[in-house]
Coordinates of C-alpha atoms and ligand atoms in Angstrom, one line a residue:
X1 CA 8.2 -44.9 44.6
X2 CA 5.9 -44.4 41.6
X3 CA 5.9 -47.6 39.6
X4 CA 5.3 -47.2 35.9
X5 CA 3.0 -50.2 35.2
X6 CA -0.5 -48.9 34.8
X7 CA -2.8 -51.6 36.2
X8 CA -6.5 -52.4 35.7
X9 CA -8.2 -50.2 38.3
X10 CA -10.5 -53.1 39.3
X11 CA -10.4 -56.7 40.4
X12 CA -12.7 -59.3 39.0
X13 CA -15.7 -60.5 41.0
X14 CA -17.8 -62.3 38.4
X15 CA -16.4 -64.0 35.3
X16 CA -17.8 -64.9 32.0
X17 CA -16.1 -67.9 30.2
X18 CA -14.8 -67.2 26.7
X19 CA -15.6 -69.7 24.0
X20 CA -12.8 -71.6 22.3
X21 CA -13.2 -72.9 18.8
X22 CA -10.9 -74.8 16.4
X23 CA -9.6 -73.3 13.1
X24 CA -11.8 -75.9 11.2
X25 CA -14.9 -74.8 13.2
X26 CA -14.1 -71.1 12.4
X27 CA -13.6 -71.9 8.7
X28 CA -17.0 -73.7 8.6
X29 CA -18.6 -70.8 10.5
X30 CA -17.2 -68.3 7.9
X31 CA -18.6 -70.3 5.1
X32 CA -22.0 -70.4 6.8
X33 CA -22.2 -66.6 7.3
X34 CA -20.8 -65.9 3.8
X35 CA -17.7 -64.3 5.2
X36 CA -19.6 -61.5 6.9
X37 CA -18.7 -61.4 10.6
X38 CA -22.0 -59.7 11.5
X39 CA -23.6 -63.1 10.9
X40 CA -21.6 -64.9 13.6
X41 CA -23.1 -66.0 16.8
X42 CA -21.3 -64.7 19.9
X43 CA -20.3 -68.1 21.1
X44 CA -18.3 -68.5 17.9
X45 CA -16.2 -65.5 18.8
X46 CA -13.2 -65.7 21.2
X47 CA -12.4 -62.0 21.6
X48 CA -15.2 -59.6 20.4
X49 CA -13.9 -56.2 19.3
X50 CA -16.8 -55.5 17.0
X51 CA -17.9 -52.5 19.1
X52 CA -17.4 -50.6 22.4
X53 CA -21.2 -49.8 22.4
X54 CA -23.1 -51.4 25.3
X55 CA -20.5 -54.1 25.7
X56 CA -18.8 -52.8 28.9
X57 CA -18.7 -54.5 32.3
X58 CA -20.7 -52.9 35.1
X59 CA -19.2 -52.3 38.5
X60 CA -20.6 -53.7 41.8
X61 CA -22.0 -50.2 42.6
X62 CA -23.9 -50.3 39.3
X63 CA -25.3 -53.8 40.0
X64 CA -26.2 -52.6 43.5
X65 CA -28.0 -49.7 41.8
X66 CA -29.9 -52.1 39.7
X67 CA -31.5 -53.5 42.9
X68 CA -32.3 -50.0 44.1
X69 CA -34.2 -49.3 40.8
X70 CA -37.5 -47.5 41.5
X71 CA -39.9 -48.5 38.8
X72 CA -42.6 -45.9 39.6
X73 CA -44.1 -44.6 36.4
X74 CA -43.8 -41.0 37.4
X75 CA -41.2 -39.2 39.6
X76 CA -39.1 -42.2 40.6
X77 CA -36.1 -41.8 42.9
X78 CA -34.0 -43.4 40.2
X79 CA -34.9 -40.6 37.8
X80 CA -34.1 -38.0 40.4
X81 CA -30.7 -39.6 40.9
X82 CA -30.2 -39.8 37.1
X83 CA -31.3 -36.2 36.6
X84 CA -29.1 -34.8 39.4
X85 CA -26.1 -36.7 38.1
X86 CA -26.5 -35.5 34.5
X87 CA -27.1 -31.9 35.7
X88 CA -24.0 -31.9 38.0
X89 CA -21.8 -33.3 35.2
X90 CA -23.1 -31.1 32.4
X91 CA -24.6 -28.0 34.0
X92 CA -27.6 -28.2 31.6
X93 CA -31.1 -27.3 32.9
X94 CA -33.2 -30.0 31.3
X95 CA -32.5 -33.7 31.2
X96 CA -34.6 -36.0 28.9
X97 CA -34.0 -39.7 29.2
X98 CA -34.0 -41.9 26.1
X99 CA -33.3 -45.6 25.4
X100 CA -30.1 -44.9 23.5
X101 CA -28.3 -42.2 21.6
X102 CA -30.1 -42.4 18.3
X103 CA -33.5 -41.9 20.1
X104 CA -32.1 -38.7 21.5
X105 CA -31.0 -37.7 18.0
X106 CA -34.3 -38.6 16.5
X107 CA -36.3 -36.5 19.0
X108 CA -33.9 -33.5 18.8
X109 CA -33.7 -33.3 15.0
X110 CA -37.5 -34.0 14.5
X111 CA -38.0 -30.7 16.4
X112 CA -35.3 -28.5 14.8
X113 CA -34.2 -29.8 11.3
X114 CA -36.0 -29.6 8.0
X115 CA -35.6 -29.4 4.2
X116 CA -32.9 -26.9 3.2
X117 CA -31.2 -26.9 6.6
X118 CA -27.5 -27.7 7.1
X119 CA -26.2 -29.2 10.3
X120 CA -22.4 -28.9 10.5
X121 CA -20.2 -31.2 12.7
X122 CA -16.6 -32.2 12.8
X123 CA -17.7 -35.7 11.6
X124 CA -21.3 -36.9 12.1
X125 CA -21.7 -40.4 13.5
X126 CA -23.7 -42.5 11.1
X127 CA -27.0 -42.6 13.1
X128 CA -26.7 -38.8 13.6
X129 CA -26.2 -38.3 9.9
X130 CA -29.2 -40.7 9.1
X131 CA -31.5 -38.8 11.5
X132 CA -30.6 -35.4 10.0
X133 CA -31.0 -36.7 6.5
X134 CA -34.3 -38.4 7.4
X135 CA -35.6 -34.9 8.2
X136 CA -34.5 -33.7 4.7
X137 CA -31.6 -31.7 6.0
X138 CA -27.9 -32.0 5.1
X139 CA -25.3 -33.3 7.5
X140 CA -22.0 -31.6 6.7
X141 CA -18.5 -32.7 8.0
X142 CA -16.0 -29.9 8.7
X143 CA -13.1 -31.7 10.4
X144 CA -9.7 -30.1 10.1
X145 CA -7.6 -31.4 7.1
X146 CA -5.2 -33.2 9.5
X147 CA -8.2 -35.4 10.6
X148 CA -8.3 -36.9 7.1
X149 CA -4.7 -38.1 7.0
X150 CA -4.3 -41.5 8.7
X151 CA -0.5 -41.5 9.3
X152 CA -0.3 -37.8 10.5
X153 CA 0.2 -37.3 14.2
X154 CA -1.7 -34.4 15.7
X155 CA -3.0 -34.2 19.3
X156 CA -6.5 -33.1 18.4
X157 CA -7.4 -34.6 15.1
X158 CA -11.1 -34.4 15.9
X159 CA -11.1 -30.5 15.8
X160 CA -13.5 -28.7 13.6
X161 CA -12.0 -26.2 11.1
X162 CA -13.3 -22.8 12.2
X163 CA -12.7 -21.3 8.7
X164 CA -14.8 -24.0 7.1
X165 CA -17.6 -23.3 9.7
X166 CA -17.5 -19.5 9.0
X167 CA -17.6 -20.3 5.2
X168 CA -20.6 -22.6 5.7
X169 CA -22.5 -19.9 7.7
X170 CA -21.8 -17.3 5.0
X171 CA -22.8 -19.8 2.2
X172 CA -26.1 -21.1 3.7
X173 CA -27.0 -18.4 6.2
X174 CA -27.3 -18.7 9.9
X175 CA -31.1 -19.0 9.7
X176 CA -30.7 -22.4 7.8
X177 CA -28.4 -23.9 10.4
X178 CA -30.6 -25.1 13.3
X179 CA -27.6 -26.2 15.4
X180 CA -23.8 -26.8 15.1
X181 CA -22.6 -30.1 16.6
X182 CA -19.2 -31.4 17.7
X183 CA -18.7 -35.1 18.2
X184 CA -16.5 -35.7 21.2
X185 CA -14.4 -37.8 20.7
X186 CA -14.8 -37.9 17.0
X187 CA -15.9 -41.5 16.5
X188 CA -16.1 -41.7 12.7
X189 CA -12.8 -39.9 12.5
X190 CA -11.0 -42.6 14.5
X191 CA -11.9 -41.8 18.1
X192 CA -9.8 -38.6 17.9
X193 CA -10.3 -35.9 20.6
X194 CA -11.4 -32.3 20.2
X195 CA -9.4 -29.6 22.2
X196 CA -10.9 -27.2 24.7
X197 CA -9.6 -24.4 22.6
X198 CA -11.5 -25.7 19.6
X199 CA -14.7 -26.2 21.6
X200 CA -14.4 -22.6 22.9
X201 CA -13.7 -21.2 19.4
X202 CA -16.6 -23.1 17.7
X203 CA -18.9 -22.0 20.5
X204 CA -17.8 -18.4 20.0
X205 CA -18.6 -18.5 16.3
X206 CA -22.0 -20.0 17.0
X207 CA -22.9 -17.4 19.7
X208 CA -21.8 -14.6 17.3
X209 CA -24.1 -16.0 14.6
X210 CA -26.9 -16.8 17.0
X211 CA -26.8 -20.6 16.3
X212 CA -27.2 -23.0 19.2
X213 CA -24.2 -25.3 19.8
X214 CA -24.6 -29.0 20.8
X215 CA -22.2 -31.7 21.7
X216 CA -22.6 -35.3 20.7
X217 CA -21.2 -36.3 24.1
X218 CA -21.0 -40.1 23.8
X219 CA -17.3 -40.2 24.8
X220 CA -17.1 -37.0 26.8
X221 CA -15.0 -38.5 29.6
X222 CA -12.4 -39.9 27.1
X223 CA -12.2 -36.5 25.5
X224 CA -11.7 -34.8 28.8
X225 CA -8.8 -37.2 29.5
X226 CA -7.1 -36.3 26.2
X227 CA -7.5 -32.6 27.1
X228 CA -6.0 -33.2 30.5
X229 CA -3.0 -35.1 29.1
X230 CA -2.4 -33.2 25.8
X231 CA -3.6 -29.6 26.2
X232 CA -1.7 -26.9 28.0
X233 CA -3.2 -25.7 31.3
X234 CA -5.4 -28.7 32.1
X235 CA -2.9 -31.2 33.6
X236 CA -3.9 -30.2 37.2
X237 CA -7.7 -30.2 36.6
X238 CA -9.9 -33.3 37.2
X239 CA -11.7 -35.0 34.3
X240 CA -14.9 -33.8 35.9
X241 CA -13.8 -30.2 36.0
X242 CA -12.7 -30.4 32.4
X243 CA -15.9 -32.1 31.3
X244 CA -17.9 -29.3 33.0
X245 CA -16.0 -26.7 31.2
X246 CA -16.5 -28.5 27.8
X247 CA -20.3 -28.5 28.4
X248 CA -20.3 -24.9 29.6
X249 CA -19.6 -23.7 26.1
X250 CA -22.6 -25.7 24.7
X251 CA -26.4 -25.2 24.7
X252 CA -27.1 -28.9 25.0
X253 CA -26.0 -32.4 24.1
X254 CA -27.1 -35.8 22.9
X255 CA -25.7 -38.9 24.7
X256 CA -25.5 -42.6 24.3
X257 CA -25.0 -44.1 27.8
X258 CA -23.7 -47.3 26.0
X259 CA -20.3 -45.5 25.7
X260 CA -19.1 -43.3 28.5
X261 CA -22.2 -44.1 30.6
X262 CA -20.6 -47.5 31.2
X263 CA -24.0 -49.0 30.8
X264 CA -25.5 -51.6 28.5
X265 CA -28.3 -49.4 27.3
X266 CA -29.5 -45.8 27.8
X267 CA -29.1 -42.2 26.7
X268 CA -30.4 -38.7 27.0
X269 CA -30.8 -35.2 25.7
X270 CA -29.7 -32.4 28.0
X271 CA -30.3 -28.8 27.1
X272 CA -30.9 -25.2 28.4
X273 CA -33.7 -24.0 26.1
X274 CA -37.0 -24.2 28.0
X275 CA -39.2 -24.1 24.8
X276 CA -37.2 -26.8 23.0
X277 CA -37.2 -28.9 26.1
X278 CA -41.0 -28.8 26.1
X279 CA -41.1 -29.8 22.4
X280 CA -38.7 -32.7 23.0
X281 CA -40.7 -34.0 26.0
X282 CA -43.9 -33.9 23.9
X283 CA -42.3 -36.2 21.3
X284 CA -40.6 -38.3 24.0
X285 CA -44.0 -39.2 25.4
X286 CA -45.1 -40.2 21.9
X287 CA -42.2 -42.4 21.1
X288 CA -40.2 -43.3 24.2
X289 CA -42.1 -42.9 27.5
X290 CA -43.1 -40.5 30.3
X291 CA -40.4 -37.8 30.9
X292 CA -39.2 -39.3 34.2
X293 CA -38.1 -42.6 32.5
X294 CA -38.2 -42.0 28.7
X295 CA -36.8 -45.2 27.2
X296 CA -35.3 -46.7 30.4
X297 CA -36.3 -48.8 33.3
X298 CA -35.6 -47.3 36.8
X299 CA -32.7 -49.8 37.2
X300 CA -31.1 -48.6 33.9
X301 CA -31.2 -45.0 35.1
X302 CA -29.4 -46.1 38.4
X303 CA -26.7 -47.9 36.3
X304 CA -26.2 -44.9 34.0
X305 CA -26.0 -42.4 36.9
X306 CA -23.4 -44.5 38.6
X307 CA -21.5 -45.2 35.3
X308 CA -21.3 -41.6 34.3
X309 CA -19.4 -40.9 37.5
X310 CA -17.1 -43.9 37.2
X311 CA -16.2 -42.9 33.7
X312 CA -14.7 -39.7 35.0
X313 CA -12.4 -41.5 37.5
X314 CA -8.8 -40.6 36.4
X315 CA -7.5 -44.1 37.2
X316 CA -10.1 -45.6 34.9
X317 CA -9.4 -43.1 32.1
X318 CA -5.6 -43.6 32.4
X319 CA -6.1 -47.4 32.2
X320 CA -8.5 -47.0 29.2
X321 CA -6.1 -44.8 27.2
X322 CA -3.2 -47.1 28.1
X323 CA -5.0 -50.2 26.9
X324 CA -5.5 -48.9 23.4
X325 CA -2.0 -47.4 23.3
X326 CA -0.4 -50.7 24.4
X327 CA -1.9 -52.6 21.5
X328 CA -0.9 -49.8 19.2
X329 CA 2.7 -50.0 20.3
X330 CA 2.8 -53.7 19.9
X331 CA 1.4 -53.8 16.4
X332 CA 3.4 -50.8 15.3
X333 CA 6.6 -52.5 16.4
X334 CA 5.5 -55.5 14.2
X335 CA 5.4 -53.2 11.2
X336 CA 1.6 -53.0 11.0
X337 CA 0.4 -49.6 9.9
X338 CA -2.4 -48.0 12.0
X339 CA -4.2 -44.7 12.1
X340 CA -2.0 -42.4 14.3
X341 CA -2.3 -41.5 17.1
X342 CA -4.5 -44.3 18.4
X343 CA -7.9 -43.1 19.4
X344 CA -9.7 -43.3 22.7
X345 CA -11.9 -46.4 22.2
X346 CA -10.5 -48.3 19.2
X347 CA -7.4 -49.1 17.1
X348 CA -7.7 -48.7 13.3
X349 CA -5.5 -50.8 11.1
X350 CA -4.6 -49.4 7.7
X351 CA -5.4 -52.5 5.5
X352 CA -4.6 -50.6 2.3
X353 CA -1.0 -50.2 3.5
X354 CA -0.8 -53.6 5.0
X355 CA -2.2 -55.5 2.0
X356 CA -1.0 -53.5 -1.0
X357 CA -1.4 -56.5 -3.3
X358 CA -5.2 -56.5 -2.8
X359 CA -6.9 -53.8 -4.8
X360 CA -9.8 -51.8 -3.3
X361 CA -12.2 -53.6 -5.6
X362 CA -11.4 -56.8 -3.7
X363 CA -12.0 -55.2 -0.2
X364 CA -8.6 -55.6 1.6
X365 CA -10.1 -54.5 5.0
X366 CA -12.8 -57.2 4.7
X367 CA -10.1 -59.8 3.8
X368 CA -8.2 -58.7 7.0
X369 CA -11.3 -59.1 9.3
X370 CA -11.8 -62.6 7.8
X371 CA -8.2 -63.6 8.4
X372 CA -8.2 -62.2 12.0
X373 CA -11.3 -64.3 12.8
X374 CA -10.0 -67.4 11.0
X375 CA -6.6 -67.4 12.6
X376 CA -7.5 -66.0 16.1
X377 CA -11.3 -66.1 16.6
X378 CA -11.2 -62.3 16.9
X379 CA -14.1 -60.2 15.6
X380 CA -13.3 -56.8 14.2
X381 CA -15.2 -54.6 11.8
X382 CA -14.4 -53.4 8.2
X383 CA -14.5 -49.6 7.8
X384 CA -13.7 -49.3 4.1
X385 CA -15.2 -49.8 0.7
X386 CA -17.7 -52.4 1.9
X387 CA -19.1 -49.8 4.4
X388 CA -18.5 -46.6 2.5
X389 CA -17.9 -47.5 -1.2
X390 CA -20.3 -45.8 -3.6
X391 CA -22.2 -48.2 -5.8
X392 CA -23.4 -46.7 -9.2
X393 CA -26.4 -47.6 -11.3
X394 CA -24.3 -49.6 -13.8
X395 CA -22.9 -51.7 -10.9
X396 CA -19.5 -50.1 -10.9
X397 CA -18.1 -48.8 -7.6
X398 CA -16.0 -45.8 -6.3
X399 CA -14.0 -47.1 -3.4
X400 CA -13.8 -45.4 0.0
X401 CA -10.9 -43.0 0.8
X402 CA -9.5 -45.4 3.4
X403 CA -9.6 -49.2 3.9
X404 CA -9.6 -49.6 7.7
X405 CA -10.2 -52.4 10.2
X406 CA -11.5 -51.2 13.6
X407 CA -10.7 -53.1 16.8
X408 CA -13.0 -51.5 19.4
X409 CA -12.3 -52.0 23.1
X410 CA -15.3 -52.9 25.3
X411 CA -14.9 -51.1 28.6
X412 CA -13.4 -53.1 31.5
X413 CA -13.9 -56.4 29.7
X414 CA -10.6 -57.8 28.5
X415 CA -7.3 -58.1 30.3
X416 CA -3.7 -57.6 29.2
X417 CA -3.4 -61.3 28.2
X418 CA -6.3 -60.9 25.8
X419 CA -4.7 -57.9 24.3
X420 CA -1.3 -59.7 24.0
X421 CA -3.2 -62.5 22.2
X422 CA -4.7 -60.1 19.7
X423 CA -1.3 -58.6 19.1
X424 CA 0.2 -62.0 18.5
X425 CA -2.6 -62.9 16.0
X426 CA -2.0 -59.7 14.1
X427 CA 1.8 -60.3 14.0
X428 CA 1.1 -63.7 12.6
X429 CA -1.2 -62.3 9.9
X430 CA 1.4 -59.7 9.1
X431 CA 4.0 -62.4 8.5
X432 CA 1.8 -64.3 6.1
X433 CA 0.2 -61.2 4.6
X434 CA 1.4 -62.0 1.0
X435 CA -0.8 -65.1 1.1
X436 CA -4.0 -63.2 1.9
X437 CA -6.5 -63.0 -0.9
X438 CA -9.3 -60.5 -1.5
X439 CA -13.0 -61.2 -1.6
X440 CA -15.9 -60.5 -4.0
X441 CA -19.5 -59.6 -3.1
X442 CA -21.9 -62.3 -4.1
X443 CA -25.1 -60.6 -2.8
X444 CA -25.9 -57.2 -1.3
X445 CA -28.9 -55.3 0.0
X446 CA -29.8 -51.8 -1.4
X447 CA -28.4 -49.8 1.6
X448 CA -26.2 -50.3 4.7
X449 CA -24.8 -53.3 2.9
X450 CA -22.0 -54.0 5.4
X451 CA -24.4 -55.6 7.9
X452 CA -25.8 -58.3 5.6
X453 CA -23.7 -58.4 2.4
X454 CA -22.4 -61.9 1.4
X455 CA -18.9 -62.5 0.2
X456 CA -16.8 -65.3 -1.4
X457 CA -13.0 -65.5 -1.2
X458 CA -11.0 -65.0 -4.5
Ligands
PLP1 C1 -23.0 -44.8 19.4 C2 -23.0 -43.4 19.0 C3 -24.2 -42.7 18.7 C4 -25.6 -43.5 18.7 O1 -25.8 -44.0 20.0 P1 -26.7 -45.4 20.1 O2 -26.8 -45.6 21.6 O3 -25.9 -46.5 19.4 O4 -28.0 -45.2 19.5 C5 -24.2 -41.4 18.3 N1 -23.0 -40.7 18.2 C6 -21.9 -41.3 18.5 C7 -20.6 -40.5 18.4 C8 -21.8 -42.7 18.8 O5 -20.6 -43.2 19.0

């Protein structure tokens, strides 16, 4: 008998108490942090869905690996294990360890990108974009049109539009495109996957034009799972086999081990080009560390090597996808509009549709994050006009295209009762939605304002 309940593929060995607060305490905390949830202290939060980055729970094998960590400066056994694992998963020739994803990006783009260059992607993640722009190059998003429509259901909304890529190559010339990237899964686009067919096609276009092709591989295991369950011809392959095929079409990748590395810190660049590997290692020594540890301790490399393998376990991936889908079903049944289909690592609530009485100038998604914290002690993040609105010189603003609230799922951290609680809090807010009010900004910094801006309720 195959039972249909998908259970957590682990039991719990060590627990971390959650911190309960009263509504009055949360109201006071909100006032103190000027209604910006980035200012809260972790003990003021009951369920923290701010990010899935570095917030996962490690397994007993990972903790055992921490004790095996070899802290030799050069040639440690922990590096050998790390290197062997990354090579066996990706097939790439060179493995360069960094302290997290953005360090990998910084080293790669410092070597290949410059003024006048264009780096296409489906959607660049914000640190990737910032590192490209810091080198004077342009980061260009070429996701398919379906990827920009929140309610539209499509199995691979993270795909890049091949026609837009060919057009970009014609327009700027292959010699001005140092690499083409694909972000798997497409984080900025809602955690949406990229199909194998699309990876193959984009790779083919790049090979034809002589442009190297890289993956931003942060959620490679979640992407492999979506290919297995949604793309014809992959149902009988293991996530590991699918991941290996994905990487086989690329010349290299950047990785944040804080995502599908199931670790709290770490990252790497992996690539085939011997010359570029030498250049990257030279810069690595300057800014991160010696090539056999880069930005990590020996014990970090042990935890990442083990975590990369655990992330490819089909029971883990099925549980992971199911957790997000479970919350999506509950809130959809309660009439709360979300980005469809739900992504691999997060649920995105469409605050513009939920709170039509709050205009974009009064930041409906920020108002929703505040209500969710006040009512339930749940921390989420605004992805709307606070984060992406364009502020003009005269102080006026062009709002973002979408007003979203992201609930990210830390890996292996919360159980079904936590998720039921989140659903209940959202249902309550939906019932009293007419009473929610917008906010105004009372202070803001010149850039990346969402981290430190101050608000007041209207
Ligand atoms: C998190 C992330 C990065 C950056 O990694 P950090 O470890 O946070 O520096 C890059 N790309 C994507 C898609 C990410 O999700």
